[in-house]
Short mmCIF file of C-alpha atoms in Angstrom, two decimals:
data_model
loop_
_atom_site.label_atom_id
_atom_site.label_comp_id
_atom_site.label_asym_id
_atom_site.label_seq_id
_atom_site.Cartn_x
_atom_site.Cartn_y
_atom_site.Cartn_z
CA UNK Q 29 -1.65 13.10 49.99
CA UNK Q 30 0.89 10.16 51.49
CA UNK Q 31 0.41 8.17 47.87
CA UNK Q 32 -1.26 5.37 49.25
CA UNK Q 33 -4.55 4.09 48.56
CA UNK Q 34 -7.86 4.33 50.85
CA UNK Q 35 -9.61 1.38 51.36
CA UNK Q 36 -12.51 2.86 49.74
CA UNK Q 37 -10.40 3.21 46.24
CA UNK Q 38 -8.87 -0.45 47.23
CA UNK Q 39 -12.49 -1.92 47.38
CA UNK Q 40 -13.27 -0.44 44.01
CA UNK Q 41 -9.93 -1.43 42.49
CA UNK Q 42 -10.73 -4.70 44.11
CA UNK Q 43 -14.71 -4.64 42.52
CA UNK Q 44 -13.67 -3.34 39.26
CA UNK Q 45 -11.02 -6.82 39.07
CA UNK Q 46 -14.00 -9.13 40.04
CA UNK Q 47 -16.28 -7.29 37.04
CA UNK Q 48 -13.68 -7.34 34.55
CA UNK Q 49 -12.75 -11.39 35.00
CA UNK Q 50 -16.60 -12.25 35.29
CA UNK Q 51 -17.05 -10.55 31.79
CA UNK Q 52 -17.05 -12.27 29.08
CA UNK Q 53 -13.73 -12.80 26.81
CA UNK Q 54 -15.20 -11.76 23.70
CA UNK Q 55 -16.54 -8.65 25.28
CA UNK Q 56 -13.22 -7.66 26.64
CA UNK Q 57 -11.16 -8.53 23.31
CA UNK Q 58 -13.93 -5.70 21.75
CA UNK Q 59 -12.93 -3.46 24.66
CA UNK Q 60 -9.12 -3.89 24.04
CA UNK Q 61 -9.88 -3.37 20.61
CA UNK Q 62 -11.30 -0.16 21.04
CA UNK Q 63 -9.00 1.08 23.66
CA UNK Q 64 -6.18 0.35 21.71
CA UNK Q 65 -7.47 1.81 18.21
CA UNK Q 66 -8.17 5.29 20.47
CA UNK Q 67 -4.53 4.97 22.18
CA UNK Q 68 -2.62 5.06 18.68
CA UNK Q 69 -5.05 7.71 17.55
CA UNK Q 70 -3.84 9.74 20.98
CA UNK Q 71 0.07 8.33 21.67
CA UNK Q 72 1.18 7.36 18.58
CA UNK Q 73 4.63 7.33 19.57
CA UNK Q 74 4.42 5.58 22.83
CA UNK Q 75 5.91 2.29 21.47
CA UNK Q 76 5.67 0.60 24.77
CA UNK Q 77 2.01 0.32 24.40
CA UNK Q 78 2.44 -2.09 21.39
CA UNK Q 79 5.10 -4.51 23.52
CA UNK Q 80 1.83 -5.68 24.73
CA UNK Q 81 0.94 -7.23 22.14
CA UNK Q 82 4.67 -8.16 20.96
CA UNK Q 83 4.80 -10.61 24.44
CA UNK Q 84 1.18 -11.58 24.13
CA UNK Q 85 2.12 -13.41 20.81
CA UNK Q 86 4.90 -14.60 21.95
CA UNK Q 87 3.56 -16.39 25.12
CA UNK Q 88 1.57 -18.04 22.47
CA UNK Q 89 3.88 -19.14 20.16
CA UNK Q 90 6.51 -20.27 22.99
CA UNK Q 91 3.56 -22.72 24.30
CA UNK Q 92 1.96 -23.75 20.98
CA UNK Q 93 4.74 -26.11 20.38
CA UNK Q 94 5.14 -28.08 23.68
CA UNK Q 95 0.54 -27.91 23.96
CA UNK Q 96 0.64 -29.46 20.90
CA UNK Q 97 3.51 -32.11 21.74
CA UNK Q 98 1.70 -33.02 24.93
CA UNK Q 99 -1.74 -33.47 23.47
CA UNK Q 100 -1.45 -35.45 20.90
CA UNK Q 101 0.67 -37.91 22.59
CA UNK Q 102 -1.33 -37.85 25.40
CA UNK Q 103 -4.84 -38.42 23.11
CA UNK Q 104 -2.73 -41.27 20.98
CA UNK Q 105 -1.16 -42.93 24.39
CA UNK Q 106 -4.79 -43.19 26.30
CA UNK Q 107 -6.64 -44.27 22.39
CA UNK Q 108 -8.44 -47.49 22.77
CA UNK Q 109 -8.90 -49.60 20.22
CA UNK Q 110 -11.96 -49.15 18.60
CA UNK Q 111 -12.79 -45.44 19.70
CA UNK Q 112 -14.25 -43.17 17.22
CA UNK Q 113 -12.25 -40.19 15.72
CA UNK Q 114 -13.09 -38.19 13.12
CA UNK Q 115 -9.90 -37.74 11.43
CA UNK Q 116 -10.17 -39.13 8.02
CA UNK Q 117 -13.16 -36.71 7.41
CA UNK Q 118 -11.38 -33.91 9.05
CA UNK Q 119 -8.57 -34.12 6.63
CA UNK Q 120 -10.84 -34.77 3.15
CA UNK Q 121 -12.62 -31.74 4.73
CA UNK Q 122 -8.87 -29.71 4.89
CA UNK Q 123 -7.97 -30.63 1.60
CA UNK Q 124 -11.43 -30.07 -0.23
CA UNK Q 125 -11.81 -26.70 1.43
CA UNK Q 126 -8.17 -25.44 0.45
CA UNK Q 127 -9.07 -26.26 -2.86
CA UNK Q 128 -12.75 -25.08 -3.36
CA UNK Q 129 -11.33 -21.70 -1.88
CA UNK Q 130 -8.46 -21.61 -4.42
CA UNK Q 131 -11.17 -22.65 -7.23
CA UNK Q 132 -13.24 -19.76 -6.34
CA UNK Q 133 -10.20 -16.94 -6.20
CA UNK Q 134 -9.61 -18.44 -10.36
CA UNK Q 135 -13.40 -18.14 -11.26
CA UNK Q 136 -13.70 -14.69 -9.30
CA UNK Q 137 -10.60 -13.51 -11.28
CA UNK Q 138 -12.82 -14.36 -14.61
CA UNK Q 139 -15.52 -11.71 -13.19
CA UNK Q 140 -13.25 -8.84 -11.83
CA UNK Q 141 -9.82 -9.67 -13.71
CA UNK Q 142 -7.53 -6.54 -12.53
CA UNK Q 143 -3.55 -5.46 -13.00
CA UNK Q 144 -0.54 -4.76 -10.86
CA UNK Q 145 1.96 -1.99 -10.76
CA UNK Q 146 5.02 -4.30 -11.51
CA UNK Q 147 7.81 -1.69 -11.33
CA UNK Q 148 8.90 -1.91 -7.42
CA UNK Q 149 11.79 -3.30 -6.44
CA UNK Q 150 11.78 -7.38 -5.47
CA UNK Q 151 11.21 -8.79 -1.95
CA UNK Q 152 13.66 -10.33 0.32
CA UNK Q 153 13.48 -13.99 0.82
CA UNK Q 154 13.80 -16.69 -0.63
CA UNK Q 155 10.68 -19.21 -2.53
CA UNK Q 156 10.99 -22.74 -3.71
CA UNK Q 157 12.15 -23.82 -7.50
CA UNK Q 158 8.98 -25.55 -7.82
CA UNK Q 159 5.79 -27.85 -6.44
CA UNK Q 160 8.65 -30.84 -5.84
CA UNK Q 161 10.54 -28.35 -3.60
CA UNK Q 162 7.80 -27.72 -1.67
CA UNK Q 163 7.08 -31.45 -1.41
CA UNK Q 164 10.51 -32.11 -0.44
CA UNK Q 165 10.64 -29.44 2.39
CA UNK Q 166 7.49 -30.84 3.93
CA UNK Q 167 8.77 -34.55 3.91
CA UNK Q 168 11.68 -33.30 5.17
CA UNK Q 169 9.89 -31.57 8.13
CA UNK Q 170 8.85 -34.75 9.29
CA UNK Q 171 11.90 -36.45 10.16
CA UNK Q 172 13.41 -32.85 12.17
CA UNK Q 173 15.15 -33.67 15.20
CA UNK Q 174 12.46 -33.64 17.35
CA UNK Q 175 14.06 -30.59 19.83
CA UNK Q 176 14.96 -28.49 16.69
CA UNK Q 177 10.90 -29.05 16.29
CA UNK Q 178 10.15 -27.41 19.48
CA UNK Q 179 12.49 -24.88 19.77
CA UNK Q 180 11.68 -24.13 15.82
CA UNK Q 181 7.95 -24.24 16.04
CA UNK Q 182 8.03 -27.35 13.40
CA UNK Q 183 4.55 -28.22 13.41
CA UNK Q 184 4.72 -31.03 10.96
CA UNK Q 185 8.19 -32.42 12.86
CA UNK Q 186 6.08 -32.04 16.25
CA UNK Q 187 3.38 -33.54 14.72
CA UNK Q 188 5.21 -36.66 13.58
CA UNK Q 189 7.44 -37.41 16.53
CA UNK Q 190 4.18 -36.61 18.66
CA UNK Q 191 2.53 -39.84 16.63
CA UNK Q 192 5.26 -41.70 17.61
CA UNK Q 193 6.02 -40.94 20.96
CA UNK Q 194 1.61 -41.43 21.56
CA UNK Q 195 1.84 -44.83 19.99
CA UNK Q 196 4.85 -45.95 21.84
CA UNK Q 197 3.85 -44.76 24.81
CA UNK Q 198 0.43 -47.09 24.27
CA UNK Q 199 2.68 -49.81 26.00
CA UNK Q 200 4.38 -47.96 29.10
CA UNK Q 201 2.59 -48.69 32.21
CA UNK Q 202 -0.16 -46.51 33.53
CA UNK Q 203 1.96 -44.26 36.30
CA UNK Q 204 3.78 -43.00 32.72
CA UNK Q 205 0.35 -42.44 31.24
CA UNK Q 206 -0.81 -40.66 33.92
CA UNK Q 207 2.55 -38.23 33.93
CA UNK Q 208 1.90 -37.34 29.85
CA UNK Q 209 -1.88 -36.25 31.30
CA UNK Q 210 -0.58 -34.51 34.00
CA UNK Q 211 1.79 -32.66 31.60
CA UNK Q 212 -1.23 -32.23 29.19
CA UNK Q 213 -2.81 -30.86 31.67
CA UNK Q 214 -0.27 -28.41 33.26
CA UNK Q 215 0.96 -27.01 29.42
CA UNK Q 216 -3.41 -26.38 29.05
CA UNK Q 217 -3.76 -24.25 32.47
CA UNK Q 218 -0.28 -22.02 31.48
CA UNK Q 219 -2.24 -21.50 28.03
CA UNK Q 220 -5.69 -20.50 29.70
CA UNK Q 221 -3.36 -17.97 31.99
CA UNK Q 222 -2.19 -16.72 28.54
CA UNK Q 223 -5.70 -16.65 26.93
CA UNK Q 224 -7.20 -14.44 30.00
CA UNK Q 225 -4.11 -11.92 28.70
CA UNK Q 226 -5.96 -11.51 24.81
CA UNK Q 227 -7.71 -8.45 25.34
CA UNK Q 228 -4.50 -6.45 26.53
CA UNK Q 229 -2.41 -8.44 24.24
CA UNK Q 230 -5.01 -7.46 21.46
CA UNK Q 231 -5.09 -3.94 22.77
CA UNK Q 232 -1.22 -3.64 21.63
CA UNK Q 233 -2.11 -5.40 18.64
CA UNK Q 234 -4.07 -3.09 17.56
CA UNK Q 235 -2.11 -0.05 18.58
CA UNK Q 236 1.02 -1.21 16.49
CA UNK Q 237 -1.12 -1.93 13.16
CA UNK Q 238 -2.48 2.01 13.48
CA UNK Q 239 0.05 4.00 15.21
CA UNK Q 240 2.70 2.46 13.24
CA UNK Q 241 1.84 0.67 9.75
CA UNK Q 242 -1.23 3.12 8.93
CA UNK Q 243 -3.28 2.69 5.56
CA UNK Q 244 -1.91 4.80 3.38
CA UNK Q 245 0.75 2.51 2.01
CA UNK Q 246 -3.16 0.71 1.06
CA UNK Q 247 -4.29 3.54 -1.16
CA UNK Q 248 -2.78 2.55 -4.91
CA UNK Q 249 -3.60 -1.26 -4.12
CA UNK Q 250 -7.09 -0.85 -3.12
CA UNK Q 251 -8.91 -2.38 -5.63
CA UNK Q 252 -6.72 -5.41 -5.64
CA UNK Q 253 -7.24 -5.73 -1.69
CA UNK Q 254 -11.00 -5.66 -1.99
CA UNK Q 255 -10.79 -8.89 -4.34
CA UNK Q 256 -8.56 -10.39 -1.98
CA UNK Q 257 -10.74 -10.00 1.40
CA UNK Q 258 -13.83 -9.94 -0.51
CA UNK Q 259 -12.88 -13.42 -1.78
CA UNK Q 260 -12.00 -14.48 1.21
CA UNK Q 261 -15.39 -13.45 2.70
CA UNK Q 262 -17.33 -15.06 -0.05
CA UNK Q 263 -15.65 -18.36 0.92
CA UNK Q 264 -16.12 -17.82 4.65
CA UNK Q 265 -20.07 -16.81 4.73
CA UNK Q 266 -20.83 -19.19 1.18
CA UNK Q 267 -18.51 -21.84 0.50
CA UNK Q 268 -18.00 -22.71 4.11
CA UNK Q 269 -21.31 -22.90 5.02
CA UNK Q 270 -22.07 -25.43 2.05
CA UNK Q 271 -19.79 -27.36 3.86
CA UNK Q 272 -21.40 -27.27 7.04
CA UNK Q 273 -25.08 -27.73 5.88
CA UNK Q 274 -24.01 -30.72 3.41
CA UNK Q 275 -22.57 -32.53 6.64
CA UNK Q 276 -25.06 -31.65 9.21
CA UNK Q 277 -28.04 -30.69 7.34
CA UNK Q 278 -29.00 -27.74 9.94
CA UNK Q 279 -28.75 -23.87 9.58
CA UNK Q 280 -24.59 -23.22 9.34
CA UNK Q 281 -23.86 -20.23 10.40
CA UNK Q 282 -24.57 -19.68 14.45
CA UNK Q 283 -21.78 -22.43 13.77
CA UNK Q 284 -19.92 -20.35 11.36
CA UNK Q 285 -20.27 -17.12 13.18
CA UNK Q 286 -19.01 -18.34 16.70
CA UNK Q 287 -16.02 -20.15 14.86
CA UNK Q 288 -15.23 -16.21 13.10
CA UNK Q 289 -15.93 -14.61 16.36
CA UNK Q 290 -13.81 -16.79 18.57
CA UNK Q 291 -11.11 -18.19 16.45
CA UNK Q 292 -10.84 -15.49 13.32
CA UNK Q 293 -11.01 -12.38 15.94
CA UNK Q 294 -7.71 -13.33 17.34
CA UNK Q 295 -6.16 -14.98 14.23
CA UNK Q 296 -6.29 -11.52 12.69
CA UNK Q 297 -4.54 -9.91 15.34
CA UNK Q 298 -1.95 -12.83 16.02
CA UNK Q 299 -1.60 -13.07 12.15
CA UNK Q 300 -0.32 -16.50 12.88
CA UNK Q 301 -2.07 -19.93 12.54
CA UNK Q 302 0.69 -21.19 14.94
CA UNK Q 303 0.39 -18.77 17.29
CA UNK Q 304 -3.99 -19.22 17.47
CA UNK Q 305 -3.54 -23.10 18.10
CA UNK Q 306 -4.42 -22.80 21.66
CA UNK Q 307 -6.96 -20.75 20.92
CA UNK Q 308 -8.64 -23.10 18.83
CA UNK Q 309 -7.89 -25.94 21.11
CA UNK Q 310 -9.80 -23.86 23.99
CA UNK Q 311 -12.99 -23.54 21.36
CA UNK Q 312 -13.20 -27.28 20.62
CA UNK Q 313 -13.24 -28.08 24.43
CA UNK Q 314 -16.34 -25.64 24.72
CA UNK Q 315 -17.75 -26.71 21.83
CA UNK Q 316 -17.80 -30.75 23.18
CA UNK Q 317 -15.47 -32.38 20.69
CA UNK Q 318 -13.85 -35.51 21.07
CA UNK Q 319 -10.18 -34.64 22.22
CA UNK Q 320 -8.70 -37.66 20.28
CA UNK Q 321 -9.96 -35.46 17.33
CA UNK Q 322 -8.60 -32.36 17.86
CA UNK Q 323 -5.79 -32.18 19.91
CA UNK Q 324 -4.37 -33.84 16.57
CA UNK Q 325 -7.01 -31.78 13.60
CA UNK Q 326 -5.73 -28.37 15.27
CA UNK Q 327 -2.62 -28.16 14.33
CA UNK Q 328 -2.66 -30.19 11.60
CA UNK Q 329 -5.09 -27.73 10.29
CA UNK Q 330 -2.77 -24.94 10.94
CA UNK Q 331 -0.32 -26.54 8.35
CA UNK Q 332 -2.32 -28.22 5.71
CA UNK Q 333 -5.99 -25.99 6.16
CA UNK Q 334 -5.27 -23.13 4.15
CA UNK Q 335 -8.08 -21.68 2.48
CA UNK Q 336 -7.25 -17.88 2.41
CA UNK Q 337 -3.39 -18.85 1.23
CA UNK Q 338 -5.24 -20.74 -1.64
CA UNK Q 339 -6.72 -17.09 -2.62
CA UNK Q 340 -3.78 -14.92 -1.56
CA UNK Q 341 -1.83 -17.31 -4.33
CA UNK Q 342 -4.31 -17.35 -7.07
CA UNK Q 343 -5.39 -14.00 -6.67
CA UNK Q 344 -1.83 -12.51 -6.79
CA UNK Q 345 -0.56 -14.87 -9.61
CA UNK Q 346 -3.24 -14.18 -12.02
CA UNK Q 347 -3.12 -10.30 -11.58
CA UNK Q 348 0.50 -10.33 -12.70
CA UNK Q 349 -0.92 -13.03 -15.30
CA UNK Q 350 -3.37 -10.03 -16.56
CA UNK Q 351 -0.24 -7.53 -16.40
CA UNK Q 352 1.52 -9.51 -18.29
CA UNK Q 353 -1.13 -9.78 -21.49
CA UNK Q 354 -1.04 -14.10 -20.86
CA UNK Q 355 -4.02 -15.78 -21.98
CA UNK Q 356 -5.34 -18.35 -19.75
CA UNK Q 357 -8.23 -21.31 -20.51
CA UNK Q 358 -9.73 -22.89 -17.42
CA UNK Q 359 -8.08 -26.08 -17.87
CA UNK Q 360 -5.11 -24.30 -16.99
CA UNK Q 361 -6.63 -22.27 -14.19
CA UNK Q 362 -7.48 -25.55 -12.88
CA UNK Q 363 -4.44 -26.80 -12.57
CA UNK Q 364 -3.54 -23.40 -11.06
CA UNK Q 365 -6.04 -24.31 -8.23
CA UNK Q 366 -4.63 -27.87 -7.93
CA UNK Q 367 -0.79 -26.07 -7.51
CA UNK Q 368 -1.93 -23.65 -5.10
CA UNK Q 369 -3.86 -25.99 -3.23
CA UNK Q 370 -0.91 -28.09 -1.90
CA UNK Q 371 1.79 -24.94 -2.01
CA UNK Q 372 -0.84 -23.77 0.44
CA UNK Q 373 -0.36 -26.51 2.45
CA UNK Q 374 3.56 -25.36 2.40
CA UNK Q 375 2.56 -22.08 4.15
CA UNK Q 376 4.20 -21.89 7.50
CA UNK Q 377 2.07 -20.90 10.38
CA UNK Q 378 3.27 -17.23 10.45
CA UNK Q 379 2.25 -14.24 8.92
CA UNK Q 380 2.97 -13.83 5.61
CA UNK Q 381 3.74 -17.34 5.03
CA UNK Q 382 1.78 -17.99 1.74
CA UNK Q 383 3.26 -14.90 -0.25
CA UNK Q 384 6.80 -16.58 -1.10
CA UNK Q 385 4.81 -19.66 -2.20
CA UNK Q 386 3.73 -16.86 -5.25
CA UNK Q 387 6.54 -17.55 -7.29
CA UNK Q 388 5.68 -21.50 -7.91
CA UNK Q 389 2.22 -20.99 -9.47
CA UNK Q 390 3.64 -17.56 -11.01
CA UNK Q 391 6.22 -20.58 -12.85
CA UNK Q 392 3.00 -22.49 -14.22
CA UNK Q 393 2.59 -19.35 -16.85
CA UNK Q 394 6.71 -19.04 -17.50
CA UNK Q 395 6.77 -15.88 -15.33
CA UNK Q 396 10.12 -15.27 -14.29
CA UNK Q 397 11.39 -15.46 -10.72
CA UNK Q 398 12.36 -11.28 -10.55
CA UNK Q 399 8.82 -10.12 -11.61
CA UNK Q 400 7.47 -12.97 -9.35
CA UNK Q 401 9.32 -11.49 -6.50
CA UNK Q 402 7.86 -8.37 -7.34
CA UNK Q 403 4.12 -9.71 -6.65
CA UNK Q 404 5.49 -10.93 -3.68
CA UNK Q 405 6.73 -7.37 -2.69
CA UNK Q 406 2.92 -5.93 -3.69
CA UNK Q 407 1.74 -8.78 -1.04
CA UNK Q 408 4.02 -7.26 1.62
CA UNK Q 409 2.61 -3.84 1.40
CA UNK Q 410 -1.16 -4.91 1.48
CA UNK Q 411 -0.24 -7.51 4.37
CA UNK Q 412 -1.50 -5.71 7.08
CA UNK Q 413 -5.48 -6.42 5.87
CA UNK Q 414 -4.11 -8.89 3.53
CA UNK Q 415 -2.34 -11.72 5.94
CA UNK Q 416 -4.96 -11.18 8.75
CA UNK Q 417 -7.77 -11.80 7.41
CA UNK Q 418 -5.97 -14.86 5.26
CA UNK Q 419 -4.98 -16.52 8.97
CA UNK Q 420 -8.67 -15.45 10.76
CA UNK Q 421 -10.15 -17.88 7.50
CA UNK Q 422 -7.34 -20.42 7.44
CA UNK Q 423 -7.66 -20.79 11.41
CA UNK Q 424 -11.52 -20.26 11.98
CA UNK Q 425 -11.90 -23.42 8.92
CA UNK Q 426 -9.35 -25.47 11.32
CA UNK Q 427 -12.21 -25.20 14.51
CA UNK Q 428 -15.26 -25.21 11.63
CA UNK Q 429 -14.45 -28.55 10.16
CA UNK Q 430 -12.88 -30.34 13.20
CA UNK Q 431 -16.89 -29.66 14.53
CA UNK Q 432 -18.61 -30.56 11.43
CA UNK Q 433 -16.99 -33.85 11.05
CA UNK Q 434 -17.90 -34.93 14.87
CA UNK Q 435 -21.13 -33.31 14.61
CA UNK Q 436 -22.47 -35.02 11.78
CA UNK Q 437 -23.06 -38.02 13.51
CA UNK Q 438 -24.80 -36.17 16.60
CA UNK Q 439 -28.15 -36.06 17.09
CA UNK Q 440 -29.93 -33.44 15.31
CA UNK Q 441 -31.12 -31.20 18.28
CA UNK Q 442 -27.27 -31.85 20.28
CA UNK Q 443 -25.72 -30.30 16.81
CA UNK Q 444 -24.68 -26.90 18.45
#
C-alpha cells in the first residue's frame, strides 16, 4: 500500500460527489441530522466535530448583514414608481401574528396554569427598566453609525441606512445601479456557497446540543417546556394557518409545511433569526415572490415577527405570576399580550434574545427585578428546546406571511 488512491476508488469518490450535490438539500440536512445525533452518541468528546457547526453559523451571520445591506438598496434603487409591493400587508400581518401568538400563550395559561421553582440563583445580563426602554433602544438602533451596523449585526440600523442609501441611489446614473446589482448579486452566490454547507454545518449542530448540553438539565422543567413548545405548535399548525386561509382562501398548510420544513428546520439549529435570513431569502426566490417585497419583509421580520418570543414572555411571566399567588383578570392579561407583543419586537436576532425581555411584563404584576431574573435563569436551562423551536416559528412566520401577502392577489390555481 503506497497511500494513494486507485482510479477505481477516485471514480467512486468522484460518483459519490456528483450523487450527494444532485440530492436534494432537505434530504441531506435529514442525513446530517442523523449522522450527527449517532456521532455524539459514539465521540462525545471529540469537540472538533461540533466546530462544524460553530463556522457554519458564523458564515451566516458574517454575510447576513452585508446580503441584507445590498438587497434592499438594490430593490429600493431599481423601484419604479408605481410597482406593487406588498409591504403594508406584510407588516399588519407581523404585528397581528406577534400578538395573536402572545394572546394565545395568556388564554392557554387559563387551561394549564402551572408553577416555577423560584429558588436558583439570578441570570447574568442585563433587561430594560421598562416598555419605554425598549422603545428607546429600538429608535436608537436606527440612527447607528451605519459600519457599527454591519460589523454589529444591527438589523434595524442596516435596515434604515439601507432605505436611505436605496432611495438616494434612485438618482445616480445607471453604471452605479448596475454596480449595487452586481454586488447584490455577488453577496447572494457567497450565501448559496454557504447554504450547500447546512447539512455538515447542521451535522455539528446537532452533535454539540447532545454530546454536550444533554436533557437532563430538562427533567424538573418538563411540564413547563411542554406548554411552551406545545404553544408554540398550536400557533404554528392553527393560528397560522387561519392566517393563510383568511388571505388566500385555499388549503394552508402544503404552504405551512414547506415554510417549517425549509425555514424552521434550520432556524432550530442556527437558533438565530439573524443568522436564517439568507435562508429565508433563498425560499422566497423559489417560492416566486416579488424581490422588492422581501429582500426588505425578511429581515424586517427577523426583528419585529416574533411570534414564539410573544409565548416564551407570556408563558414565563405568568408561571412566576401563579408562584407568586397574584390574581390576574383578562383585562390585565390583555394588556400583558399588548406588552409582550412589542417587547417581542425588542428581541435581538440571536438565541435567547426574548428571555431578558421577561423582566418588563414580569413589572406589569409589581414582580421585582431579582425574582424576575430568576425566570430568566429557568429560561436559560430549558433553552436548548426552548429558543429553537421559538426562532424555527419566529423565522418560518417571516417566509409564511411575506408569501401570503403576494399570493393573495394571485390567481387561484398559481397560489403555490
Amino acid at each position: 500500500m503506497d497511500g494513494k488512491l486507485s482510479i477505481k476508488e477516485v471514480l467512486m469518490v468522484k460518483r459519490f460527489i456528483q450523487t450527494w450535490n444532485k440530492t436534494n438539500l432537505m434530504k441531506r440536512i435529514a442525513i446530517g441530522i442523523f449522522v450527527g445525533a449517532l456521532l455524539a452518541l459514539l465521540l462525545p468528546q471529540a469537540s472538533a466535530i461540533g466546530l462544524l457547526g460553530e463556522i457554519f453559523v458564523g458564515g451566516l451571520r458574517a454575510i447576513a448583514p452585508l446580503l441584507v445591506f445590498a438587497l434592499v438598496a438594490n430593490a429600493l434603487s431599481q423601484h419604479q414608481k408605481g410597482t406593487q409591493t406588498n409591504m403594508k400587508s406584510v407588516i399588519i400581518l407581523y404585528l397581528l401574528g406577534t400578538f395573536a401568538a402572545a394572546l394565545v400563550a395568556v388564554l392557554v395559561n387559563y387551561l394549564f396554569p402551572i408553577t416555577i421553582s423560584l429558588t436558583g440563583t439570578s441570570a447574568e445580563g442585563t433587561s430594560p427598566d421598562g416598555l419605554g426602554e425598549v422603545i428607546s433602544n429600538l429608535l436608537l438602533k436606527i440612527v447607528d453609525n451605519p459600519l457599527n451596523a454591519l460589523i454589529q449585526a444591527n438589523y434595524i440600523g442596516i435596515l434604515s441606512w439601507a432605505v436611505v442609501f436605496g432611495v438616494a441611489m434612485r438618482e445616480a446614473s445607471e453604471h452605479s445601479k448596475d454596480l449595487l446589482q452586481t454586488l447584490a448579486d455577488i453577496t447572494s452566490k457567497i450565501v448559496e456557497w454557504i447554504i450547500n454547507l447546512a447539512p455538515f454545518g447542521i451535522l455539528g449542530l446537532v452533535y454539540t446540543t447532545i454530546a454536550g448540553q444533554g436533557f437532563d438539565g430538562l427533567k424538573s422543567y418538563g411540564l413547563l417546556l411542554l406548554l411552551l413548545v406545545g404553544t408554540m405548535f398550536f400557533v404554528a399548525l392553527v393560528i397560522n394557518p387561519i392566517f393563510v386561509y383568511i388571505m388566500i382562501r385555499k388549503n394552508p398548510y402544503p404552504l405551512v409545511f414547506k415554510c417549517l420544513r425549509v425555514s424552521g428546520l434550520t432556524a432550530f439549529f442556527t437558533r438565530s433569526s439573524a443568522a436564517n435570513i439568507p435562508v429565508n431569502i433563498k425560499l422566497c426566490k423559489e417560492l416566486g415572490l416579488n424581490p422588492d417585497t422581501y429582500s426588505v419583509s425578511i429581515p424586517l421580520g427577523s426583528t419585529i415577527n416574533m411570534a414564539g418570543a410573544a409565548v416564551t414572555i407570556n408563558t414565563l411571566t405568568l408561571a412566576a405570576v401563579n408562584t407568586l399567588g397574584i390574581q390576574v383578570d383578562f383585562g390585565t392579561a390583555l394588556v400583558l399580550s399588548i406588552v409582550a407583543a412589542v417587547s417581542a419586537c425588542g428581541a435581538s436576532g440571536v438565541a435567547g434574545g426574548s428571555l431578558l425581555l421577561i423582566p418588563v411584563a414580569c413589572s406589569l404584576f409589581g414582580i421585582d427585578n431579582d425574582i424576575a431574573m430568576q425566570v430568566v435563569s429557568v429560561g436559560f436551562i430549558i433553552g436548548v428546546i426552548q429558543d429553537s423551536c421559538e426562532t424555527a416559528l419566529n423565522s418560518s412566520t417571516d417566509v409564511l406571511f411575506t408569501a401570503i401577502s403576494e399570493m393573495k392577489d394571485w390567481p387561484k390555481e398559481e397560489r403555490y
